[in-house]
XYZ file of C-alpha atoms in Angstrom:
656
model
C 60.153 85.632 -48.879
C 59.440 82.651 -46.706
C 62.251 80.174 -46.634
C 61.396 76.866 -48.285
C 62.695 73.623 -46.645
C 64.922 71.671 -48.956
C 64.452 68.003 -49.378
C 67.666 65.991 -48.772
C 69.320 65.253 -51.974
C 72.092 62.648 -52.247
C 74.189 62.619 -55.328
C 75.661 59.178 -55.949
C 79.457 59.335 -56.578
C 80.839 58.066 -59.853
C 82.472 55.120 -58.254
C 79.194 53.815 -56.879
C 77.540 54.076 -60.282
C 80.438 52.029 -61.862
C 80.107 49.295 -59.089
C 76.487 48.964 -59.768
C 77.095 48.615 -63.467
C 79.659 45.880 -62.890
C 77.345 44.005 -60.558
C 74.565 43.986 -63.180
C 76.995 42.913 -65.819
C 78.222 39.909 -63.750
C 74.659 38.831 -63.023
C 73.796 38.887 -66.710
C 76.859 36.764 -67.538
C 75.789 34.111 -64.848
C 72.245 34.042 -65.972
C 73.374 33.411 -69.578
C 75.776 30.774 -68.548
C 73.080 28.885 -66.498
C 70.692 29.208 -69.462
C 72.954 27.693 -71.841
C 74.061 24.932 -69.381
C 70.518 23.823 -68.869
C 68.838 24.924 -72.091
C 69.082 21.397 -73.573
C 65.876 19.765 -72.555
C 66.454 16.738 -74.670
C 68.670 14.875 -72.225
C 70.348 11.588 -73.375
C 68.728 8.275 -72.469
C 70.571 6.244 -69.793
C 71.271 2.683 -70.710
C 72.463 -0.244 -68.748
C 75.296 -2.426 -70.010
C 72.907 -5.074 -70.899
C 70.584 -2.750 -72.795
C 73.606 -1.392 -74.606
C 74.504 -4.705 -75.902
C 70.973 -5.453 -76.944
C 70.856 -2.294 -78.914
C 74.212 -3.083 -80.484
C 72.928 -6.481 -81.623
C 69.636 -4.821 -82.893
C 71.647 -2.527 -85.146
C 70.064 0.630 -83.859
C 73.257 2.392 -82.614
C 75.042 4.665 -85.056
C 78.062 6.009 -83.050
C 79.984 5.141 -79.917
C 82.266 7.536 -78.086
C 84.216 6.274 -75.162
C 85.949 8.584 -72.650
C 87.600 7.748 -69.259
C 85.805 9.435 -66.256
C 88.335 9.154 -63.362
C 90.541 6.824 -61.504
C 94.076 5.542 -61.793
C 95.621 2.961 -64.151
C 94.447 0.032 -61.929
C 90.865 1.052 -61.725
C 89.150 3.415 -64.221
C 85.470 4.031 -65.143
C 84.273 4.912 -68.582
C 81.446 6.925 -70.104
C 80.018 5.741 -73.387
C 77.750 8.150 -75.420
C 76.402 8.039 -79.020
C 73.307 8.299 -81.225
C 70.600 6.047 -82.286
C 70.078 5.428 -86.096
C 66.344 5.682 -86.235
C 65.567 9.021 -84.484
C 68.961 10.636 -83.942
C 68.413 10.558 -80.212
C 71.353 10.325 -77.717
C 72.071 7.709 -75.119
C 74.595 7.304 -72.326
C 75.995 4.370 -70.419
C 78.849 3.641 -68.034
C 81.354 0.793 -67.714
C 82.745 0.122 -64.273
C 86.154 -1.361 -65.273
C 88.404 -2.130 -68.151
C 87.239 -5.668 -68.638
C 83.597 -4.496 -69.240
C 84.808 -1.936 -71.659
C 87.050 -4.454 -73.490
C 84.049 -6.851 -74.016
C 81.980 -3.887 -75.357
C 84.853 -2.945 -77.809
C 85.244 -6.497 -78.818
C 81.574 -6.727 -79.538
C 81.716 -3.611 -81.703
C 84.679 -5.013 -83.723
C 82.730 -8.207 -84.361
C 79.713 -6.248 -85.461
C 81.742 -4.113 -87.839
C 83.554 -7.188 -89.395
C 80.259 -8.982 -90.065
C 79.466 -8.632 -93.849
C 75.759 -9.112 -93.332
C 75.288 -5.953 -91.286
C 74.036 -2.970 -93.293
C 75.753 -0.293 -91.217
C 78.964 -0.107 -89.408
C 79.284 1.577 -85.954
C 81.481 4.709 -85.889
C 83.816 4.072 -82.840
C 85.829 6.892 -81.240
C 87.994 6.798 -78.104
C 88.493 10.201 -76.313
C 91.677 10.246 -74.081
C 91.144 11.327 -70.491
C 91.985 14.925 -69.524
C 93.393 16.095 -66.092
C 90.472 18.663 -65.705
C 87.326 19.874 -67.465
C 88.119 23.427 -68.347
C 84.458 24.388 -69.206
C 83.222 23.181 -65.822
C 85.942 25.019 -63.980
C 84.965 28.245 -65.795
C 81.400 27.672 -64.921
C 82.149 27.148 -61.263
C 84.398 30.167 -61.040
C 81.813 32.516 -62.698
C 79.044 31.286 -60.309
C 81.313 31.500 -57.257
C 82.667 34.951 -58.263
C 79.242 36.276 -58.963
C 77.942 35.241 -55.510
C 81.096 36.642 -53.759
C 80.623 39.914 -55.658
C 76.977 40.257 -54.744
C 77.707 39.638 -51.052
C 80.456 42.308 -51.132
C 78.158 44.763 -52.980
C 75.376 44.280 -50.484
C 77.734 44.782 -47.559
C 79.300 47.844 -48.981
C 75.949 49.347 -49.746
C 74.731 48.706 -46.278
C 77.863 50.342 -44.907
C 77.449 53.359 -47.116
C 73.700 53.689 -46.121
C 74.569 53.628 -42.468
C 77.318 56.183 -42.990
C 74.992 58.362 -44.955
C 72.459 58.109 -42.321
C 75.010 59.354 -39.717
C 76.355 62.049 -42.062
C 72.864 63.500 -42.634
C 73.147 65.445 -39.391
C 76.684 66.481 -40.085
C 77.514 70.159 -40.652
C 77.585 71.422 -44.211
C 80.234 73.989 -43.367
C 83.199 74.256 -45.681
C 86.573 75.102 -44.351
C 89.213 77.181 -46.009
C 92.663 76.968 -44.213
C 94.738 79.161 -46.347
C 92.600 82.259 -46.871
C 94.422 84.541 -49.327
C 91.868 87.427 -49.229
C 93.015 90.298 -47.136
C 91.995 93.959 -46.475
C 93.919 94.882 -49.564
C 91.159 93.322 -51.583
C 88.518 95.282 -49.689
C 88.150 99.032 -50.736
C 85.648 101.652 -49.815
C 84.983 100.451 -46.233
C 87.666 101.935 -44.050
C 85.495 102.363 -40.922
C 84.142 98.823 -41.208
C 87.729 97.476 -41.428
C 88.736 99.426 -38.406
C 85.864 97.983 -36.398
C 87.046 94.441 -37.251
C 90.722 95.172 -36.665
C 90.590 94.451 -32.889
C 89.124 91.063 -33.665
C 92.065 90.252 -36.044
C 94.457 91.393 -33.348
C 92.693 89.168 -30.798
C 92.924 86.160 -33.030
C 96.674 86.806 -33.391
C 97.447 87.818 -29.787
C 94.656 86.757 -27.421
C 96.928 86.926 -24.330
C 96.957 90.730 -24.478
C 93.188 90.982 -24.120
C 92.783 88.170 -21.599
C 95.382 89.784 -19.256
C 93.316 93.010 -19.305
C 90.106 91.202 -18.619
C 88.640 92.367 -21.995
C 85.945 90.351 -23.657
C 86.017 89.981 -27.382
C 82.579 89.797 -29.024
C 81.405 86.343 -29.668
C 79.511 87.314 -32.771
C 79.608 90.139 -35.274
C 76.676 90.678 -37.658
C 77.231 92.419 -40.928
C 74.241 94.374 -42.235
C 73.791 95.986 -45.476
C 72.244 96.022 -49.002
C 73.189 93.052 -51.363
C 76.506 93.409 -53.128
C 78.215 95.583 -50.644
C 80.991 93.105 -49.769
C 79.875 91.452 -46.479
C 81.193 88.034 -47.450
C 84.329 89.586 -48.874
C 85.112 91.313 -45.461
C 84.471 88.233 -43.528
C 87.075 86.324 -45.758
C 89.437 89.193 -45.412
C 89.261 89.003 -41.595
C 90.275 85.353 -41.742
C 92.980 86.184 -44.207
C 94.364 89.022 -42.128
C 94.313 86.814 -38.934
C 95.656 83.701 -40.862
C 93.045 81.390 -39.131
C 90.740 78.731 -40.590
C 87.584 80.124 -42.229
C 84.382 78.138 -41.855
C 81.644 79.081 -44.409
C 78.084 77.913 -44.244
C 74.744 79.421 -45.558
C 71.709 79.711 -43.382
C 69.712 77.486 -45.790
C 72.313 74.721 -45.331
C 70.739 74.002 -41.911
C 67.251 73.475 -42.974
C 65.807 70.214 -44.201
C 62.442 68.604 -44.392
C 63.074 66.583 -41.237
C 62.661 68.234 -37.876
C 65.840 68.175 -35.780
C 68.309 67.822 -38.629
C 69.211 71.617 -38.597
C 69.855 71.505 -34.788
C 72.135 68.440 -35.160
C 74.175 70.263 -37.982
C 74.439 73.411 -35.681
C 75.876 71.165 -32.928
C 78.345 69.593 -35.246
C 79.359 72.829 -36.751
C 80.341 74.425 -33.433
C 82.045 71.172 -32.406
C 84.259 71.342 -35.522
C 84.906 75.039 -35.053
C 85.965 74.574 -31.463
C 88.468 71.772 -32.567
C 90.042 74.200 -35.050
C 90.129 77.342 -32.875
C 91.172 80.040 -33.302
C 88.991 80.359 -36.370
C 86.203 82.348 -38.120
C 82.844 80.807 -38.387
C 80.831 82.670 -41.088
C 77.042 82.294 -41.463
C 75.815 83.820 -44.690
C 72.127 84.840 -45.046
C 71.435 84.134 -41.450
C 67.865 85.369 -41.877
C 67.076 81.975 -43.541
C 67.383 80.414 -40.040
C 67.350 83.384 -37.691
C 63.862 84.730 -38.503
C 61.619 85.797 -35.610
C 59.949 82.719 -34.015
C 56.176 82.341 -34.217
C 55.790 84.438 -37.326
C 54.097 83.748 -40.673
C 50.639 82.571 -41.594
C 49.701 79.386 -39.737
C 52.127 79.822 -36.851
C 55.883 78.931 -36.746
C 58.109 76.559 -38.541
C 59.233 73.652 -36.256
C 62.512 72.863 -38.037
C 63.629 76.415 -38.355
C 62.671 77.386 -34.814
C 64.451 74.295 -33.392
C 67.551 75.207 -35.515
C 67.500 78.772 -34.198
C 67.009 77.517 -30.589
C 70.055 75.268 -30.944
C 72.053 78.211 -32.511
C 71.116 80.376 -29.502
C 72.184 77.614 -27.095
C 75.531 77.012 -28.833
C 76.411 80.730 -28.836
C 75.744 80.807 -25.097
C 77.572 77.479 -24.619
C 81.064 78.272 -25.627
C 83.016 80.650 -23.285
C 84.292 84.106 -23.773
C 87.603 84.440 -25.532
C 87.356 80.845 -26.810
C 89.008 81.738 -30.102
C 85.830 81.122 -32.148
C 84.415 84.254 -33.678
C 81.054 83.954 -35.343
C 80.408 86.423 -38.224
C 76.931 86.505 -39.843
C 75.705 88.510 -42.802
C 72.115 89.648 -43.772
C 70.381 92.388 -45.526
C 67.117 91.775 -43.541
C 68.212 92.568 -40.060
C 64.634 93.847 -39.257
C 63.250 90.197 -39.332
C 65.821 88.583 -37.156
C 64.732 87.257 -33.768
C 65.675 89.612 -30.855
C 67.228 86.880 -28.869
C 69.822 86.488 -31.624
C 70.954 90.171 -31.471
C 71.133 90.538 -27.645
C 74.504 91.077 -25.914
C 76.370 87.773 -25.424
C 75.414 86.497 -28.878
C 75.898 88.853 -31.748
C 77.418 91.721 -29.628
C 78.431 93.988 -32.464
C 76.482 95.140 -35.494
C 78.409 96.617 -38.388
C 76.500 98.429 -41.216
C 78.132 98.070 -44.583
C 76.388 100.584 -46.912
C 76.777 101.610 -50.557
C 80.170 103.385 -51.019
C 80.535 107.032 -51.597
C 82.422 108.622 -54.476
C 85.809 108.047 -52.784
C 84.970 104.502 -51.946
C 83.733 103.835 -55.453
C 87.080 105.189 -56.858
C 89.059 102.851 -54.597
C 86.857 99.872 -55.566
C 87.307 100.498 -59.195
C 91.009 100.589 -58.751
C 90.955 97.218 -57.019
C 88.945 95.580 -59.903
C 91.222 97.213 -62.517
C 94.370 95.516 -61.171
C 94.428 92.741 -63.658
C 92.928 94.656 -66.578
C 94.712 96.570 -69.188
C 93.508 100.177 -68.947
C 94.293 103.237 -71.012
C 96.404 105.429 -68.752
C 94.302 108.458 -69.491
C 91.247 106.942 -67.945
C 90.593 108.497 -64.515
C 88.673 106.401 -61.965
C 87.417 109.608 -60.250
C 85.347 110.563 -63.305
C 83.881 106.949 -63.453
C 83.016 107.096 -59.687
C 81.116 110.388 -60.293
C 78.977 108.762 -62.895
C 78.057 105.687 -60.774
C 76.292 107.028 -57.641
C 74.388 104.119 -55.816
C 76.625 101.525 -57.314
C 77.583 98.839 -54.856
C 80.940 96.950 -54.986
C 79.440 94.040 -56.953
C 77.966 96.548 -59.510
C 81.335 98.118 -60.030
C 82.978 94.773 -60.566
C 80.422 93.928 -63.063
C 80.870 97.325 -64.687
C 84.691 96.733 -65.235
C 84.042 93.290 -66.500
C 81.491 94.524 -68.986
C 83.999 97.186 -70.195
C 86.723 94.462 -70.620
C 84.170 92.385 -72.714
C 83.280 95.362 -74.928
C 87.074 96.129 -75.610
C 87.664 92.365 -76.359
C 84.725 92.420 -78.664
C 86.398 95.352 -80.663
C 89.669 93.561 -80.664
C 91.311 96.327 -78.593
C 94.420 95.929 -76.549
C 93.280 98.057 -73.659
C 90.060 99.397 -72.102
C 89.093 102.962 -73.247
C 86.916 105.576 -71.655
C 84.153 104.798 -74.160
C 84.012 101.160 -73.262
C 83.474 102.097 -69.548
C 80.898 104.690 -70.572
C 78.974 102.065 -72.615
C 79.344 99.581 -69.764
C 77.643 102.074 -67.365
C 74.604 102.293 -69.629
C 74.552 98.473 -70.052
C 74.482 97.973 -66.297
C 71.773 100.572 -65.727
C 69.460 100.103 -68.765
C 70.675 97.068 -70.631
C 72.306 96.866 -74.067
C 71.449 99.336 -76.697
C 68.927 98.188 -79.367
C 69.965 99.993 -82.473
C 68.068 97.638 -84.707
C 64.725 98.807 -83.325
C 62.854 100.894 -85.914
C 61.008 104.028 -84.747
C 58.822 106.227 -86.883
C 59.929 109.840 -87.463
C 57.047 111.041 -85.233
C 58.207 108.693 -82.380
C 61.910 109.829 -82.694
C 60.860 113.503 -82.609
C 58.827 112.949 -79.451
C 61.636 111.093 -77.771
C 64.186 113.771 -78.688
C 62.094 116.607 -77.359
C 61.199 114.522 -74.236
C 64.921 113.921 -73.338
C 65.730 117.508 -74.238
C 63.135 118.792 -71.803
C 65.039 116.821 -68.944
C 68.256 118.487 -69.982
C 66.804 122.019 -70.051
C 65.219 121.735 -66.529
C 68.435 120.204 -65.181
C 70.487 123.066 -66.544
C 68.285 125.919 -65.271
C 67.521 124.669 -61.745
C 70.246 124.784 -59.070
C 69.272 121.652 -57.225
C 67.906 119.545 -60.033
C 69.861 116.592 -61.216
C 72.355 117.455 -64.018
C 72.188 115.484 -67.287
C 75.449 113.863 -67.907
C 74.332 111.939 -70.982
C 71.208 111.888 -73.087
C 70.441 109.467 -75.978
C 67.549 108.546 -78.106
C 68.991 105.095 -78.746
C 66.562 102.682 -77.032
C 67.889 100.508 -74.149
C 65.680 97.842 -72.439
C 62.040 98.924 -72.534
C 62.883 102.721 -72.854
C 62.864 104.524 -76.125
C 65.465 107.017 -74.769
C 67.613 107.311 -71.766
C 69.257 110.168 -69.828
C 71.745 109.869 -67.046
C 70.827 112.448 -64.373
C 73.150 112.925 -61.465
C 73.069 115.516 -58.711
C 75.786 118.246 -58.913
C 77.039 117.183 -55.454
C 76.501 113.734 -54.028
C 74.432 113.965 -50.869
C 74.691 110.801 -48.807
C 72.414 111.808 -45.821
C 70.529 115.087 -45.989
C 68.075 116.335 -48.673
C 66.163 119.467 -48.180
C 62.681 120.106 -49.297
C 63.826 122.344 -52.087
C 66.275 119.594 -53.234
C 63.374 117.122 -53.466
C 61.020 119.517 -55.263
C 63.599 120.393 -57.972
C 64.361 116.674 -58.526
C 60.593 116.129 -59.073
C 60.641 119.078 -61.466
C 63.572 117.635 -63.367
C 61.690 114.313 -63.721
C 58.588 116.110 -65.043
C 60.617 118.082 -67.647
C 60.118 115.381 -70.343
C 56.407 115.333 -70.034
C 56.156 119.119 -70.037
C 58.359 119.380 -73.129
C 56.003 117.068 -75.043
C 53.008 119.041 -74.026
C 54.539 122.528 -74.962
C 55.955 121.409 -78.223
C 53.181 119.134 -79.636
C 50.182 119.964 -77.475
C 50.115 116.167 -76.829
C 51.480 113.760 -74.352
C 52.735 110.151 -74.654
C 53.514 107.086 -72.564
C 57.215 107.912 -72.539
C 56.914 109.620 -69.117
C 55.785 106.491 -67.280
C 58.961 105.883 -65.295
C 59.513 109.608 -64.623
C 55.995 109.956 -63.145
C 56.361 106.829 -61.004
C 59.634 108.162 -59.514
C 58.341 111.722 -59.074
C 55.134 110.373 -57.324
C 57.341 108.168 -55.015
C 59.402 111.232 -53.922
C 56.346 113.390 -53.297
C 54.648 110.825 -51.332
C 57.712 110.202 -49.210
C 57.931 113.987 -48.432
C 54.366 113.803 -47.097
C 54.118 110.502 -45.252
C 57.769 109.861 -44.186
C 59.740 113.117 -44.018
C 56.995 115.437 -42.460
C 57.487 118.103 -45.233
C 53.763 118.828 -45.642
C 52.657 122.229 -44.618
C 49.011 121.059 -43.918
C 49.701 117.764 -42.313
C 52.653 118.680 -40.280
C 55.885 116.895 -39.192
C 54.287 113.449 -38.709
C 55.287 110.105 -40.112
C 52.236 108.269 -41.479
C 53.930 105.359 -43.311
C 56.911 103.256 -42.859
C 59.324 101.796 -45.507
C 57.211 99.027 -46.920
C 60.283 97.115 -48.109
C 60.933 95.852 -44.530
C 57.514 94.278 -43.987
C 57.343 90.562 -44.173
C 54.238 88.338 -44.277
C 53.060 87.320 -40.753
C 54.401 90.240 -38.679
C 52.437 93.028 -40.229
C 49.818 91.100 -42.139
C 46.399 92.497 -41.532
C 47.742 95.334 -39.513
C 45.497 98.472 -39.553
C 46.697 101.806 -40.855
C 47.929 104.325 -38.313
C 45.809 107.132 -39.863
C 42.085 107.703 -40.611
C 40.484 107.887 -44.029
C 40.350 111.645 -43.793
C 44.084 111.796 -43.377
C 44.466 109.564 -46.319
C 42.480 111.862 -48.409
C 44.670 114.792 -47.174
C 47.834 112.840 -48.083
C 46.519 112.295 -51.606
C 45.754 115.959 -51.943
C 49.175 117.004 -50.628
C 50.977 114.632 -53.048
C 48.895 115.861 -55.951
C 49.585 119.517 -55.021
C 53.414 118.891 -54.939
C 53.355 117.236 -58.362
C 51.129 120.003 -59.880
C 53.242 122.770 -58.495
C 56.462 121.265 -59.815
C 54.728 120.632 -63.134
C 53.839 124.358 -63.494
C 57.438 125.353 -62.613
C 58.868 122.954 -65.327
C 56.315 124.466 -67.853
C 57.541 127.957 -67.109
C 61.121 126.973 -67.537
C 60.517 125.137 -70.867
C 58.560 128.067 -72.333
C 61.225 130.452 -71.273
C 64.072 128.426 -72.812
C 62.175 126.956 -75.866
C 64.911 127.776 -78.297
C 67.446 125.780 -76.272
C 65.078 122.915 -76.090
C 64.652 122.954 -79.914
C 68.419 123.071 -80.454
C 69.183 120.046 -78.146
C 66.373 118.121 -79.754
C 67.797 118.999 -83.221
C 71.211 117.661 -82.378
C 69.745 114.703 -80.657
C 67.963 113.638 -83.860
C 71.213 114.037 -85.748
C 73.788 112.424 -83.578
C 71.506 110.431 -81.260
C 73.720 110.775 -78.218
C 74.918 113.957 -76.324
C 77.384 114.084 -73.448
C 77.537 116.676 -70.690
C 80.284 118.469 -72.594
C 78.138 118.521 -75.653
C 75.217 120.053 -73.903
C 77.457 122.737 -72.144
C 78.766 123.654 -75.636
C 75.242 123.980 -77.081
C 74.182 126.237 -74.060
C 77.219 128.487 -74.602
C 77.340 128.684 -78.428
C 73.991 127.503 -79.636
C 75.635 124.764 -81.839
C 77.603 121.497 -81.769
C 80.977 121.970 -83.270
C 81.683 118.222 -83.747
C 78.593 117.700 -85.847
C 78.886 120.939 -87.776
C 82.532 120.116 -88.624
C 81.339 116.831 -89.963
C 78.750 118.478 -92.267
C 81.405 121.065 -93.487
C 83.743 118.237 -94.290
C 81.065 116.339 -96.139
C 80.159 119.423 -98.231
C 83.792 120.181 -99.079
C 84.286 116.527 -100.203
C 81.453 116.778 -102.775
C 82.695 117.366 -106.238
C 81.635 120.538 -108.131
C 78.915 119.854 -110.768
C 80.274 119.733 -114.321
C 79.593 122.837 -116.550
C 77.124 121.962 -119.270
C 76.240 123.734 -122.445
C 73.070 125.198 -121.011
C 74.903 126.569 -117.959
C 77.505 128.324 -120.227
C 74.707 129.899 -122.277
C 73.158 131.194 -119.084
C 76.417 132.696 -117.742
C 76.840 134.476 -121.136
């Protein structure tokens, strides 16, 4: 798939969000304070001393409040405030010295002592205070708010500048004390041996330098997903006890051209400063894809990043102490310049483990689990061909979950057996309701696979067959080859595998003179094998030993888009005829076998309908004895447990 450029995302830390909240809170307090300070639009009326005396004489003043403003005991000014009688409005006036104030007070006393006046003036003297607390609070709030705003703006500016410079920094994460070692890696003995000299070089570089040896600058780990490429890279750092830099290929790419190249420069700069170390680039195909490919031309950011990576790998000298390890499962799309000697000098293929490797991996993942001592990992390994290390780890975890679900204290073999089915096909759907006709079809279909597997030497052996639905399948059979063949398959092997896959469809046709959709997946797999025999393996008698098609899984858009076929339309017709001929021939062989062993087919289908699941041991017993003892014993026990019917009057008369 084409790599999508990620937009830069900056997640604000919690402290920054708290600072913004406090800044907003302080601003709100300042605004409220200013609002209340200036909200009173009815300001008091300012009077001169003469106007004040005139209003006193006119009997329009209701109250008088006198308070000192400032000054010492020799010279002090006074503020006089109060209300008018008629409209309740406020006034304010000032007296410059004590003598003027004394005259005003005397005038008020005379006014209040006059019996003819209708209203006395309320007179109050407020002693002077050393400071005005409210004004101080107001000034402090405003000053503090401005200081905080200036600090906040300066801090944000510094953070913005720092983030702008950090944008081009490497996203590689360093792990100094790597605890993963080769003891945690199982099933890859040859791969570990290939990496052993790199570990030795990181521990003792002088031995290699004195001999003039050149340790590879880069090692690329190639293999399917889940085979342990990242685990092995961590184990190398753990064995050598050096820092481990981890970065993903997608961490270099951004929407801005040049950012990835800057991050590559910074990453190698950091790695050199911590040498000796391991620099691990996971999924390097995200940045190392061939330049100039894809619809519409190249990708400027990715290509500049790749160019910088090539320059940096050429830039640091040999035996510098920095070993670059990369991992990918798409080595076919990498740029050739990345794989040439002097950059990634060594390529190590990490494939799916064989039966011994799977056994060792299972033991590693069972270290911290409570297992029944009678469980043998060799048998589990035989049942899991094609499983990767990640699949086996998931298998053991599912078994532990199933044991915990049943409140068991240890993992039993049945838990592991169920976990294998869950990993391959999904959980069992026992609640799904099938009609009697559907169950009969499914039972005979699965029995057909079992019969063909038993009677053909090279067909896959049925280790388990069930009519309990899983996933989208109404039934399921675990078919494994008698001997695991990792490399070579003969034409007879492939033909008999196709025959085994067609056994279910043939059983339906023979038993019911009807076919169903249950053989959909079987036909798909059989057709794929037959087509590969003709177009890839050169096993066609008429077309000869010629390869007409490549594995389409390695094709990516841009490199092979619009490429013409390497054969003509006549050859395409011949290919279709050959594929159809192989399928028809295997179908007839399966039909002969089913008709020949029809009674065995019916017996297996009968017990499938009764017990729903048969193991390899059950099938072998049915072949040898014609019955299943564990089910027959249950029926006999149930019959013995039934009470004898009571003897009635009529039965006595009949006996007599």
